[in-house]
PDB file of C-alpha atoms and ligand atoms in Angstrom:
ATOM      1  CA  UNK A   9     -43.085  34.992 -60.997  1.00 47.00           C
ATOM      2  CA  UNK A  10     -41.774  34.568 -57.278  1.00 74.00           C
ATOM      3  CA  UNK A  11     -38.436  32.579 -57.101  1.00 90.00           C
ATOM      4  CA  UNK A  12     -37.730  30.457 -53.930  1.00 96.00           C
ATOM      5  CA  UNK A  13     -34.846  29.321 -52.818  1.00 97.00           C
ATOM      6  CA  UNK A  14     -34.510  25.735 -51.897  1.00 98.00           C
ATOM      7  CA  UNK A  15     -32.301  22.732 -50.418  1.00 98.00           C
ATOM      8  CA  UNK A  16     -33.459  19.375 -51.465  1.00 98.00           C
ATOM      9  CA  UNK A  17     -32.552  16.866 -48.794  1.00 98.00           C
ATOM     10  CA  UNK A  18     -33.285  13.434 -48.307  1.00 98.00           C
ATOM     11  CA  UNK A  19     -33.315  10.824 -45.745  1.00 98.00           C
ATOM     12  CA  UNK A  20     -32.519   7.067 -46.519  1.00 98.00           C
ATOM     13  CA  UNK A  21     -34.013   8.344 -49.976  1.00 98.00           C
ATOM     14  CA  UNK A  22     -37.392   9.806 -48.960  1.00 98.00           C
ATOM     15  CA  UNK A  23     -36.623  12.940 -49.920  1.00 98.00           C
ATOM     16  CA  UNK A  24     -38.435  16.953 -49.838  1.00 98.00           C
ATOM     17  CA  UNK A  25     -37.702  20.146 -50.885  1.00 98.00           C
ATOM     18  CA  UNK A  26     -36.961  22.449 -48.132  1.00 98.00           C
ATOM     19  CA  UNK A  27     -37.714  25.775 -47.447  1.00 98.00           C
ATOM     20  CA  UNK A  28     -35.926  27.967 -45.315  1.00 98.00           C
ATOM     21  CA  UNK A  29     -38.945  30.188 -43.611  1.00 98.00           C
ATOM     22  CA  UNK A  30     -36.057  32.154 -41.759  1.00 98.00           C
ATOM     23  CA  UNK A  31     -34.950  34.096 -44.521  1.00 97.00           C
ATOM     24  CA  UNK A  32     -38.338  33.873 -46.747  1.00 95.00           C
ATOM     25  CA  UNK A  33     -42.171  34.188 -46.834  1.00 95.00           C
ATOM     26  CA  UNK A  34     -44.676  31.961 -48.520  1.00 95.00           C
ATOM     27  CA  UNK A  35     -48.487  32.663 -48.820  1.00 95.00           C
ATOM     28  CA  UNK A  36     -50.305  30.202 -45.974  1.00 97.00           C
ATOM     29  CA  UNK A  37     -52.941  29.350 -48.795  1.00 96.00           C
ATOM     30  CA  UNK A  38     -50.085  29.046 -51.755  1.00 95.00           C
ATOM     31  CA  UNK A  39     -48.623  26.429 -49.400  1.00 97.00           C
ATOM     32  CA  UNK A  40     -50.116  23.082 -50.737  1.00 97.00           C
ATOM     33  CA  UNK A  41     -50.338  23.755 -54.455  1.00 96.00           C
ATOM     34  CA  UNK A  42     -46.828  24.823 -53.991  1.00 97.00           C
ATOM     35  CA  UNK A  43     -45.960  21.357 -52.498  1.00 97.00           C
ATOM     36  CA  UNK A  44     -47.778  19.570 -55.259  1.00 98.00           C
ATOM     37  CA  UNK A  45     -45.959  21.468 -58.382  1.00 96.00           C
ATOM     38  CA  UNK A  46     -42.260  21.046 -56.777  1.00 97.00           C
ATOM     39  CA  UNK A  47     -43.031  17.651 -56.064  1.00 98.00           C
ATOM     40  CA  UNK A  48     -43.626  16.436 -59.203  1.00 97.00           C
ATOM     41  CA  UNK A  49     -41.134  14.988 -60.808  1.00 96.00           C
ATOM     42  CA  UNK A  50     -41.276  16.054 -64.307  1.00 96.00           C
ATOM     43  CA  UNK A  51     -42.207  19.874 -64.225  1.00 94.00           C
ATOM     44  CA  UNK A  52     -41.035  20.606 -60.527  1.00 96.00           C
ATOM     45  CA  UNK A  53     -38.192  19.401 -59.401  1.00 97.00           C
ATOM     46  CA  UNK A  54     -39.428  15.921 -58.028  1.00 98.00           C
ATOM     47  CA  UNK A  55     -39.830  14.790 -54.417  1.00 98.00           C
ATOM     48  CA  UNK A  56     -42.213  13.030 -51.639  1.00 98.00           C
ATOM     49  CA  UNK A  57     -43.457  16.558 -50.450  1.00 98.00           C
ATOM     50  CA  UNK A  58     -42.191  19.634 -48.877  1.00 98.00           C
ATOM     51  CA  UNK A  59     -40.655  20.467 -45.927  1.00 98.00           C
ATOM     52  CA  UNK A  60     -40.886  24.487 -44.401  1.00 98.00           C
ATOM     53  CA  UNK A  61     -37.688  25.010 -41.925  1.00 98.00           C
ATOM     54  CA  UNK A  62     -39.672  27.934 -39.729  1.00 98.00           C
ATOM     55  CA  UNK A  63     -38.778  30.311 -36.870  1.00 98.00           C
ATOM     56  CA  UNK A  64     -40.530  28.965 -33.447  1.00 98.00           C
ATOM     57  CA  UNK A  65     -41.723  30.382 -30.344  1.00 98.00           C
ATOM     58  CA  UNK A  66     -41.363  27.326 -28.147  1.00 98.00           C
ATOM     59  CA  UNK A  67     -37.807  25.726 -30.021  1.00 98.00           C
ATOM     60  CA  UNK A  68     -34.853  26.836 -32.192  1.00 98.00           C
ATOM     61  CA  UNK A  69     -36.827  25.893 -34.561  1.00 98.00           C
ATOM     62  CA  UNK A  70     -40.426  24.282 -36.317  1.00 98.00           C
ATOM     63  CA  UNK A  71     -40.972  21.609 -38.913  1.00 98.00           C
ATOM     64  CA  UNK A  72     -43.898  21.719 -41.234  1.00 98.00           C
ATOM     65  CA  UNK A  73     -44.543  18.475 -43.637  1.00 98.00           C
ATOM     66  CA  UNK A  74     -46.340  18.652 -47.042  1.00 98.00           C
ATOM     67  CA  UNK A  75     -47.266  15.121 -48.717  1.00 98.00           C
ATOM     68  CA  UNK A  76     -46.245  15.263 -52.920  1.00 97.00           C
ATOM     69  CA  UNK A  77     -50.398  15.779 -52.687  1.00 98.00           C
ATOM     70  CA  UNK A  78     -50.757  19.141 -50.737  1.00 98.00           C
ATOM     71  CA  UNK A  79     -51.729  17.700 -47.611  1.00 98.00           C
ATOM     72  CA  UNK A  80     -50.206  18.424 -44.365  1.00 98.00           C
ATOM     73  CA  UNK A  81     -49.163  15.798 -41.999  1.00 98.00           C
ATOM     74  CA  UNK A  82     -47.808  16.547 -38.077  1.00 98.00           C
ATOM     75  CA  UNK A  83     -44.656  14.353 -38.131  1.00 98.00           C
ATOM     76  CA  UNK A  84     -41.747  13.126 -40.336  1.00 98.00           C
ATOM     77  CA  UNK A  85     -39.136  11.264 -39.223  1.00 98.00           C
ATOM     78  CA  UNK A  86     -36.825  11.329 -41.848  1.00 98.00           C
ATOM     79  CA  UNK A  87     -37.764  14.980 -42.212  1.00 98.00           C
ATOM     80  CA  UNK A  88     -36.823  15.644 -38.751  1.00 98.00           C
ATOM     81  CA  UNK A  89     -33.138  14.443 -39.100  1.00 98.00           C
ATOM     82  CA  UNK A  90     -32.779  16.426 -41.982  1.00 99.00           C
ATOM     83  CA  UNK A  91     -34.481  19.981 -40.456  1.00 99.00           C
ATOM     84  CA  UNK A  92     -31.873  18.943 -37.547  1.00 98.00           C
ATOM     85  CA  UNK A  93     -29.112  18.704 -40.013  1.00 98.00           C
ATOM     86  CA  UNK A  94     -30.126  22.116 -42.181  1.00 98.00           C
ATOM     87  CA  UNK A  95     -30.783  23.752 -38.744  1.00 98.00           C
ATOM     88  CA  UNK A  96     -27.239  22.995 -36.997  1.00 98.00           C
ATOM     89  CA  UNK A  97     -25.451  23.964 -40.516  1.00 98.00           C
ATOM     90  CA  UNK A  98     -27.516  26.955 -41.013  1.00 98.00           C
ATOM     91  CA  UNK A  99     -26.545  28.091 -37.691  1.00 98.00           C
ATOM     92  CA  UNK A 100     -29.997  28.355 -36.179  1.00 98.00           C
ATOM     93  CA  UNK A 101     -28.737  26.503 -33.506  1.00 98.00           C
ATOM     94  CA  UNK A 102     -25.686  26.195 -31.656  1.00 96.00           C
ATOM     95  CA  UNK A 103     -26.127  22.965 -29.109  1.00 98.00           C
ATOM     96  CA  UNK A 104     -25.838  19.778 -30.837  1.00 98.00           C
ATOM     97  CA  UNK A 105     -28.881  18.728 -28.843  1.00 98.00           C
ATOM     98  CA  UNK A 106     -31.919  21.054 -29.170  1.00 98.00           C
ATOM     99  CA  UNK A 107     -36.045  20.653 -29.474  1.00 98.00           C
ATOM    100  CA  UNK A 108     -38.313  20.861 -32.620  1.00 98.00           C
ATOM    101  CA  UNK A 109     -41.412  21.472 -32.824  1.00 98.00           C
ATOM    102  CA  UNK A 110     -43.545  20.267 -34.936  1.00 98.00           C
ATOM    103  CA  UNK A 111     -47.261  19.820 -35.166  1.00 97.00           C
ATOM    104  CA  UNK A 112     -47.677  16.330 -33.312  1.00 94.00           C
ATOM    105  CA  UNK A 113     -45.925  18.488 -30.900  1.00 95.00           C
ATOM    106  CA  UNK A 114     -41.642  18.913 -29.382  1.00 97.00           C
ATOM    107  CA  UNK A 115     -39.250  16.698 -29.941  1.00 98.00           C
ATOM    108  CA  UNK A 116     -35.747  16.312 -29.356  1.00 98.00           C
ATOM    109  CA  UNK A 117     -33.112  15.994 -31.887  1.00 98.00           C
ATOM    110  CA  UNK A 118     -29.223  15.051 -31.296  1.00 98.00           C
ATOM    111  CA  UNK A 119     -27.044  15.873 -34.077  1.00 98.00           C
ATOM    112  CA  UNK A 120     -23.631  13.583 -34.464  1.00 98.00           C
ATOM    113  CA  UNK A 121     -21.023  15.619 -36.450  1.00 98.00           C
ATOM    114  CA  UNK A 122     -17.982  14.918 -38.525  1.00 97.00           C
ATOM    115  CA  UNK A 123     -15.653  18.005 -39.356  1.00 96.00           C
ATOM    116  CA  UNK A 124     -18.661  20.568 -39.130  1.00 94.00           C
ATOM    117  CA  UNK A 125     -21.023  18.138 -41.369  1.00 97.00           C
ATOM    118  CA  UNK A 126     -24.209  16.429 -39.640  1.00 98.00           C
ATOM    119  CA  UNK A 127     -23.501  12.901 -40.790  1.00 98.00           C
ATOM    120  CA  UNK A 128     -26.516  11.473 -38.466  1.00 98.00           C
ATOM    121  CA  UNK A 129     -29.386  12.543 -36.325  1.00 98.00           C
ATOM    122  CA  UNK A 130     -30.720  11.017 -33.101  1.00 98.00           C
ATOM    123  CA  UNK A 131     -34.332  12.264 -32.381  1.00 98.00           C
ATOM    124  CA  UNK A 132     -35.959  11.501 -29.233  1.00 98.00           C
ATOM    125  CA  UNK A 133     -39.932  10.819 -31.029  1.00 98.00           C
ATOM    126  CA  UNK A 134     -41.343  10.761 -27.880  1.00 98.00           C
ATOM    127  CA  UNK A 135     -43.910   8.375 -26.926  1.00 98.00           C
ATOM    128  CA  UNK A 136     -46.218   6.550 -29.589  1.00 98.00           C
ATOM    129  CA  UNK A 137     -49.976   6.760 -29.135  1.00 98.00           C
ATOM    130  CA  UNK A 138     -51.953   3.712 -29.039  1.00 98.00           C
ATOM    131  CA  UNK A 139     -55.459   4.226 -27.843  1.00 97.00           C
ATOM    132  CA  UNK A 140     -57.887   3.436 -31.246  1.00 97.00           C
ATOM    133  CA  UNK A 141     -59.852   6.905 -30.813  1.00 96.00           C
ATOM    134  CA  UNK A 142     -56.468   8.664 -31.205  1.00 96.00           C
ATOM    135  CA  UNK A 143     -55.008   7.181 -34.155  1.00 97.00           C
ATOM    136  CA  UNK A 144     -57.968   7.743 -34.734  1.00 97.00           C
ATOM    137  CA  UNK A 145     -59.347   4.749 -36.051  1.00 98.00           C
ATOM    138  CA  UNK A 146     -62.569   3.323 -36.247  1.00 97.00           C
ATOM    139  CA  UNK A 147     -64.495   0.186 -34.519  1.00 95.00           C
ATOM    140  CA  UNK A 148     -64.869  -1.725 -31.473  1.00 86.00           C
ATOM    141  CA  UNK A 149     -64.030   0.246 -28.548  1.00 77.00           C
ATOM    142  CA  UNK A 150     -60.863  -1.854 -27.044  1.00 78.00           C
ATOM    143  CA  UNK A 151     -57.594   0.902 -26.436  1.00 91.00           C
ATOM    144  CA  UNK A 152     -55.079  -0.923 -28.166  1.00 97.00           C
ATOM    145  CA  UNK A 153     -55.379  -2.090 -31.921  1.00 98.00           C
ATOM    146  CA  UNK A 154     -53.088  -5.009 -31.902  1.00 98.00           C
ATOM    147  CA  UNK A 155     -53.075  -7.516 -34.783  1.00 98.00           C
ATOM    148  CA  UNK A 156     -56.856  -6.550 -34.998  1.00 97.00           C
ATOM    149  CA  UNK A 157     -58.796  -8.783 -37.800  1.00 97.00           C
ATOM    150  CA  UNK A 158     -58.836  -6.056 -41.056  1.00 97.00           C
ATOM    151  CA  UNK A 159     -60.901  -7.193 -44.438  1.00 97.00           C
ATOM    152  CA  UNK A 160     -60.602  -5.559 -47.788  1.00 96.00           C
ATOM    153  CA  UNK A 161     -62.172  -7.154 -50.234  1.00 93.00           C
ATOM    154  CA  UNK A 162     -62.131 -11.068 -50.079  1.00 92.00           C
ATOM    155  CA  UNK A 163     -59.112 -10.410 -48.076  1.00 95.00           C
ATOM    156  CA  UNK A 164     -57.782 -10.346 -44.162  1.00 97.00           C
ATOM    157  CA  UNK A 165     -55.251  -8.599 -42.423  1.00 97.00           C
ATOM    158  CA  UNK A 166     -53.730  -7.914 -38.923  1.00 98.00           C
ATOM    159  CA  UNK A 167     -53.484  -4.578 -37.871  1.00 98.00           C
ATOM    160  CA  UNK A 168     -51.823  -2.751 -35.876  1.00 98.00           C
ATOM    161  CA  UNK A 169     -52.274   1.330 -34.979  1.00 98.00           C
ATOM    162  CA  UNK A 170     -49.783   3.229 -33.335  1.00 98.00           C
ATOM    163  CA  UNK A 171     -49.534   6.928 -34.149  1.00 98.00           C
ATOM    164  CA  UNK A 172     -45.963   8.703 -34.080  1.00 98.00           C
ATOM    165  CA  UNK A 173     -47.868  11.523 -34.013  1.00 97.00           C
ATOM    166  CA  UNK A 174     -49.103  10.656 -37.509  1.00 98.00           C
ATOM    167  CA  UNK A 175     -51.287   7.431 -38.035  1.00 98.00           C
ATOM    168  CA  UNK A 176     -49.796   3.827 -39.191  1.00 98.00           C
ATOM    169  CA  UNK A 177     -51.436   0.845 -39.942  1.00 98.00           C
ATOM    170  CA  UNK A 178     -48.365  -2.046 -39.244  1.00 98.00           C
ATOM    171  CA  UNK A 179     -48.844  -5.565 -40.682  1.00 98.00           C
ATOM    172  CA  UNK A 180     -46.297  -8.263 -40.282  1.00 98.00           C
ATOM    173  CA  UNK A 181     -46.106 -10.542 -43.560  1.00 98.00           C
ATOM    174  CA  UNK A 182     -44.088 -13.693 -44.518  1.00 98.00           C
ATOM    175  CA  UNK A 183     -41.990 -12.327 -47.094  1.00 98.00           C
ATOM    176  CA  UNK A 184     -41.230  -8.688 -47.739  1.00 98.00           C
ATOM    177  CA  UNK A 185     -40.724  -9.635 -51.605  1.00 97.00           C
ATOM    178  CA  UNK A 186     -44.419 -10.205 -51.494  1.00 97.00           C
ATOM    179  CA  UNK A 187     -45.714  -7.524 -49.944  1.00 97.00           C
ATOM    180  CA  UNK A 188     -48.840  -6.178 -51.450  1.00 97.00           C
ATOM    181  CA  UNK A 189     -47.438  -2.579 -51.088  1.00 98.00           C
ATOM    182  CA  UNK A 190     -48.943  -1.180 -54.221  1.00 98.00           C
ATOM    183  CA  UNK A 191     -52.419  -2.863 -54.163  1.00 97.00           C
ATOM    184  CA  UNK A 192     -53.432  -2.797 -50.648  1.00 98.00           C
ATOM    185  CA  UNK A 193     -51.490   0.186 -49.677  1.00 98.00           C
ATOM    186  CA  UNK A 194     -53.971   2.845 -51.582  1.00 98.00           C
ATOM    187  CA  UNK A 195     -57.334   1.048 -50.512  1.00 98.00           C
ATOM    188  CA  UNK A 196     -56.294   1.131 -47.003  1.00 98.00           C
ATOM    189  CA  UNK A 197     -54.885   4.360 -46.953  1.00 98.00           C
ATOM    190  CA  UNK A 198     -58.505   5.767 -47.479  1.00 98.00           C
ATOM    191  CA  UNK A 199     -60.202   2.823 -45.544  1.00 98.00           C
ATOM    192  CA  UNK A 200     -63.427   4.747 -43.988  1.00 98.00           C
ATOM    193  CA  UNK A 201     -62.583   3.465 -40.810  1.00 98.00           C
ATOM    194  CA  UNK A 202     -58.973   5.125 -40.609  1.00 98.00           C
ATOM    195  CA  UNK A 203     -61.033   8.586 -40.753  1.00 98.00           C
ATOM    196  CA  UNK A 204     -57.948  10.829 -41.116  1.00 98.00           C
ATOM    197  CA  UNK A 205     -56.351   8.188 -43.632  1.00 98.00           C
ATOM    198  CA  UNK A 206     -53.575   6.636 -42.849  1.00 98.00           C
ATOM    199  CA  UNK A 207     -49.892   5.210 -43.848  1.00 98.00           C
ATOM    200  CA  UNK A 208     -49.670   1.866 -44.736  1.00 98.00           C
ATOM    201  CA  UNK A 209     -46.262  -0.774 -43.165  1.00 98.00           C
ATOM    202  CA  UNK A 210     -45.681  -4.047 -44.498  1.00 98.00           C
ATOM    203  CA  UNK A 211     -43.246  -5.521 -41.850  1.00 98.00           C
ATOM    204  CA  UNK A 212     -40.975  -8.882 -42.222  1.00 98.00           C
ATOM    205  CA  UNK A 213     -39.648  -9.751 -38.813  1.00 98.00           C
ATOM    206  CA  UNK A 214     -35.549 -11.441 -39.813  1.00 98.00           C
ATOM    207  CA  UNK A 215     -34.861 -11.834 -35.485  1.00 98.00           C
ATOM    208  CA  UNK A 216     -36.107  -9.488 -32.484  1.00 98.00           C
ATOM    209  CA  UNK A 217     -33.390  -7.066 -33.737  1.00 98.00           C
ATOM    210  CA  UNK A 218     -34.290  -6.627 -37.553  1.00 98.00           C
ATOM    211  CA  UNK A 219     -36.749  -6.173 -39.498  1.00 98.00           C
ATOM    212  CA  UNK A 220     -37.860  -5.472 -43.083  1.00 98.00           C
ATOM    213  CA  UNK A 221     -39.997  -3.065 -44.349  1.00 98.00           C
ATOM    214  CA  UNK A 222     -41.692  -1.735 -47.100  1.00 98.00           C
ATOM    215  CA  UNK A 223     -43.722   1.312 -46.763  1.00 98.00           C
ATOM    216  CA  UNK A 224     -47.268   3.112 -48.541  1.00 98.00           C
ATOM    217  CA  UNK A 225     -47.088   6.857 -47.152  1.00 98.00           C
ATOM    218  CA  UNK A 226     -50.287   8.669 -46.714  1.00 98.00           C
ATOM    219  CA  UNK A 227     -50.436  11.601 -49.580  1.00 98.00           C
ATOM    220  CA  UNK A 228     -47.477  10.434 -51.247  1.00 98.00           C
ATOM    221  CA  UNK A 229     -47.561   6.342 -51.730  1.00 98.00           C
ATOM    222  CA  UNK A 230     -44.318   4.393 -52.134  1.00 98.00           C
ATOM    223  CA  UNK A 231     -41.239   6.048 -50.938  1.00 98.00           C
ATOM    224  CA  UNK A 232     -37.486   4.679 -50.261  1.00 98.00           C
ATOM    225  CA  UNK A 233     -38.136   5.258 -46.132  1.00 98.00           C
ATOM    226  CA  UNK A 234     -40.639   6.700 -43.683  1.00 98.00           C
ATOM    227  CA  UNK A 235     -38.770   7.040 -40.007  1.00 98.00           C
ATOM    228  CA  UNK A 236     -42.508   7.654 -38.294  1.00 98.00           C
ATOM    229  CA  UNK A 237     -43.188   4.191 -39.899  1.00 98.00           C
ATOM    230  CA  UNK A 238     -39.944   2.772 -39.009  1.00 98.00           C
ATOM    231  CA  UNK A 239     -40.652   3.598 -35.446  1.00 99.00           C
ATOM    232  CA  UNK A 240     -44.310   2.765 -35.214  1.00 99.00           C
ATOM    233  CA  UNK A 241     -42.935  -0.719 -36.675  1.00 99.00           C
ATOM    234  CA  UNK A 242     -40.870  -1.225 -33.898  1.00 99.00           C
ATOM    235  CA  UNK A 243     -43.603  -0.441 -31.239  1.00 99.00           C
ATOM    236  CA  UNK A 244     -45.932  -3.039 -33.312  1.00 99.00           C
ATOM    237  CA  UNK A 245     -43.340  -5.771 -33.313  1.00 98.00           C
ATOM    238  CA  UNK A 246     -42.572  -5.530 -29.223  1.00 98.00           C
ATOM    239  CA  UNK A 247     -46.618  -5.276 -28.953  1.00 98.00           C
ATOM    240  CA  UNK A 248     -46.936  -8.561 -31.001  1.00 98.00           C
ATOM    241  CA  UNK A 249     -43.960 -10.074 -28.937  1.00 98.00           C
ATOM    242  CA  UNK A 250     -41.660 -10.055 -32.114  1.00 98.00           C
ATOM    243  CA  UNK A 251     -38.868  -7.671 -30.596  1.00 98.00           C
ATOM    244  CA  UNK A 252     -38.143  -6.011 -26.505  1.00 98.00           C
ATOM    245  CA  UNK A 253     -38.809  -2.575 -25.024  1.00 98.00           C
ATOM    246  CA  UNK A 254     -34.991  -1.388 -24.286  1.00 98.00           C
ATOM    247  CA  UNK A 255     -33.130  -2.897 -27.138  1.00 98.00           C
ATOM    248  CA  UNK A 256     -32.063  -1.455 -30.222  1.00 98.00           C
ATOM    249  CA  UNK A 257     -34.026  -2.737 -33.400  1.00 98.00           C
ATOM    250  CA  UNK A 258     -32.166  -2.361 -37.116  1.00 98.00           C
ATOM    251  CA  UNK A 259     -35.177  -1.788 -39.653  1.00 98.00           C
ATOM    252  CA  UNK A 260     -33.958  -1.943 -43.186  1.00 98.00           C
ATOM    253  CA  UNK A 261     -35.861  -0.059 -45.548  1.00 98.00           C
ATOM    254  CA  UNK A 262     -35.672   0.224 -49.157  1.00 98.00           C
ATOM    255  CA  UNK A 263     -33.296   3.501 -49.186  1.00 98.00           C
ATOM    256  CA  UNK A 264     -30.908   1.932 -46.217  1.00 98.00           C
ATOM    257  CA  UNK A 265     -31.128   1.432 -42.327  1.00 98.00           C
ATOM    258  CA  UNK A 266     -32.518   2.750 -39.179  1.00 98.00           C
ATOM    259  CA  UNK A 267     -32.015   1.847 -35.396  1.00 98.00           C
ATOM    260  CA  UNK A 268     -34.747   2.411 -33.321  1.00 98.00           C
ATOM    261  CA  UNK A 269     -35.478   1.807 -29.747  1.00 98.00           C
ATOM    262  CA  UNK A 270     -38.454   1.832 -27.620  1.00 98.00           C
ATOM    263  CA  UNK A 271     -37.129   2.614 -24.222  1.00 98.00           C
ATOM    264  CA  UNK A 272     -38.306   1.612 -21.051  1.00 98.00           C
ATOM    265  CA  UNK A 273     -39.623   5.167 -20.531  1.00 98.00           C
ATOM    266  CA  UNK A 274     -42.068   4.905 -23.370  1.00 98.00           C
ATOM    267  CA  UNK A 275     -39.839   7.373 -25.640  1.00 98.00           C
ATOM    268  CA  UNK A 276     -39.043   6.069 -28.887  1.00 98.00           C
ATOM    269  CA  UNK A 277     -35.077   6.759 -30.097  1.00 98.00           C
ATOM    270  CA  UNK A 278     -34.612   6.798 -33.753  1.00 98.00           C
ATOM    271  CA  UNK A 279     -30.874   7.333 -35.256  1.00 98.00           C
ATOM    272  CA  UNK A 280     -30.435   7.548 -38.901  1.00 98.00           C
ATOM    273  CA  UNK A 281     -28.939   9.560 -41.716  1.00 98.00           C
ATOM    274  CA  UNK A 282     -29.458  12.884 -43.336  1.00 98.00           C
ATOM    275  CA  UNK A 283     -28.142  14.277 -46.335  1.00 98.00           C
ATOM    276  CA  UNK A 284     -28.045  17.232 -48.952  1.00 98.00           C
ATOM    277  CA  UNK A 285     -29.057  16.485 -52.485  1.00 98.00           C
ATOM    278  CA  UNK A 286     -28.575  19.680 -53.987  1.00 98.00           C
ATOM    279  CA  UNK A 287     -29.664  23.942 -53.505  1.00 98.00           C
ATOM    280  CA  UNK A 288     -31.236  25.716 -56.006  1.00 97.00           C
ATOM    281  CA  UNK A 289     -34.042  28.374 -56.984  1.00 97.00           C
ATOM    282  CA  UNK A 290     -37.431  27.121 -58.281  1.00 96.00           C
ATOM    283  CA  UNK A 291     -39.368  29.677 -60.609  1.00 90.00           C
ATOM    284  CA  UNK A 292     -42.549  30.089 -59.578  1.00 76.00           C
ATOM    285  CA  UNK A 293     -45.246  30.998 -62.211  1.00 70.00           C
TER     286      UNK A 293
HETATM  287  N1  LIG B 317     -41.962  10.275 -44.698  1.00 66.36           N
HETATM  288  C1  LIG B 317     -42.353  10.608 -43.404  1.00 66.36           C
HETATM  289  C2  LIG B 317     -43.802  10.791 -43.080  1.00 66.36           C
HETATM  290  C3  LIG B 317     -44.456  11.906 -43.909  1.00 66.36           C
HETATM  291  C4  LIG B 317     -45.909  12.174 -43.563  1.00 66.36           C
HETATM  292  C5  LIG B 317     -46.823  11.013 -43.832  1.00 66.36           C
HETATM  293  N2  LIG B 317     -46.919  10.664 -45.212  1.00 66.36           N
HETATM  294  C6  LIG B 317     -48.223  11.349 -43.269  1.00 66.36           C
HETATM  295  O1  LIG B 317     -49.098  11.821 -44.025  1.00 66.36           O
HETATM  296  O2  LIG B 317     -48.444  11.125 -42.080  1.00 66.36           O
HETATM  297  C7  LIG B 317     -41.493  10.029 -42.302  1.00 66.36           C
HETATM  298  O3  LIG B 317     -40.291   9.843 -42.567  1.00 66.36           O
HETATM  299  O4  LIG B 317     -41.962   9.826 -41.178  1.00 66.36           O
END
């Protein structure tokens, strides 16, 4: 039995476990089983995935993400406010602005704080990636997948592919209520053509400053938020002429709000909150 210690965070309710990698060691091949069985809700302690807070060589500190299946993405948007948060209050860092790395690459996080608590993060996502071949998705060889015909079954949609670092598939519908989260979230999540799978964003736009939006993550299906998604739904409404470059967009998700703005400069600027759930030690058989 190994016990690890553990802070369970969450983000506008898409929530991990995370694992300080400063002050402990997991086995590299240990690591997605391990995300699986603390996941789970009934005989873990219940999540969307994991979350490793690690020592860097290029930033204060690294993020790694684990879907509630194992699988390891390279970005996390909700996660990164939250390895912001746990990194200021753990005293890894001392600068209220400071880099992250993660796998999709750095990125730069702002934390705003209230009497020594991290009530919000800024992160600067850098710039979303739009060409098809580096979603990487499948088909006709035009750079840009916007509102691109999509059939499943007897059914078509509108696609369109921006990466945060992490693939998305955005699709603008008439009323959020409706959205077909559950059904057509899974079958295109493992589409052939999306050959590294992908997340799924049902999008109503309310005005060019808010939109609705309901979410089917990649490895871990419905959760409360995804801030990757958030973002890449931004850059697919200003792409589809719904919303502007250089103005602040509110996206309501189903565990509260974001603002995001895709700046002149191509950087994407997402602000949201981050918050501790609980601490605790997970015995591990
Ligand atoms: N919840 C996240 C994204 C987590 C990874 C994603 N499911 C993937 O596999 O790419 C977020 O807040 O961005």
């Amino acid at each position: 039995m190994t016990n690890m210690h553990f802070t369970k965070m969450h983000g506008l309710g898409n929530s991990y476990i995370y694992v300080d990698m400063f002050k402990q060691t997991l086995d590299e091949d240990k690591l997605a089983p391990i995300a699986v069985e603390v996941a789970d809700k009934n005989k873990g302690i219940g999540s969307d995935g994991m979350i490793l807070v690690c020592p860097s060589d290029v930033a204060p500190v690294k993020m790694r993400v684990f879907n509630n299946d194992g699988s390891e993405a390279k970005n996390c948007g909700n996660g990164l406010r939250c390895v912001a948060k746990f990194a200021y209050e753990h005293g890894y860092v001392k600068e209220e602005t400071f880099q992250i790395e993660t796998l999709g690459g750095l990125v730069e996080a702002t934390v705003h704080v209230t009497e020594g608590k991290v009530k919000t993060v800024t992160v600067d996502m850098g710039k979303p990636i739009l060409s098809r071949q580096l979603i990487p998705m499948l088909g006709e060889d035009q750079n840009e997948v916007v509102a691109e015909a999509f059939s499943i079954e007897d059914e078509t949609f509108h696609v369109t592919a921006v990466s945060m670092g992490n693939p998305h598939a955005v699709m603008f519908v008439e009323d959020i209520n409706h959205a077909t989260v559950e059904t057509v979230g899974p079958k295109m999540e493992k589409d052939e053509r999306f050959p590294e799978w992908v997340n799924v964003e049902f999008v109503e736009v309310v005005s060019d400053k808010e939109l609705h939006f309901r979410v089917w993550e990649r490895g871990s299906g419905i959760t409360q938020a995804c801030g990757t998604g958030a973002c890449a739904a931004v850059v697919a409404a200003i792409l589809n002429g719904h919303a502007e470059k250089g103005k602040e967009v509110t996206v309501h998700l189903l565990g509260g709000d974001l603002g995001i703005t895709w700046l002149e400069n191509g950087h994407v600027l997402m602000t949201g909150a981050a918050e501790v759930i609980c601490e605790g030690v997970f015995e591990r058989k």
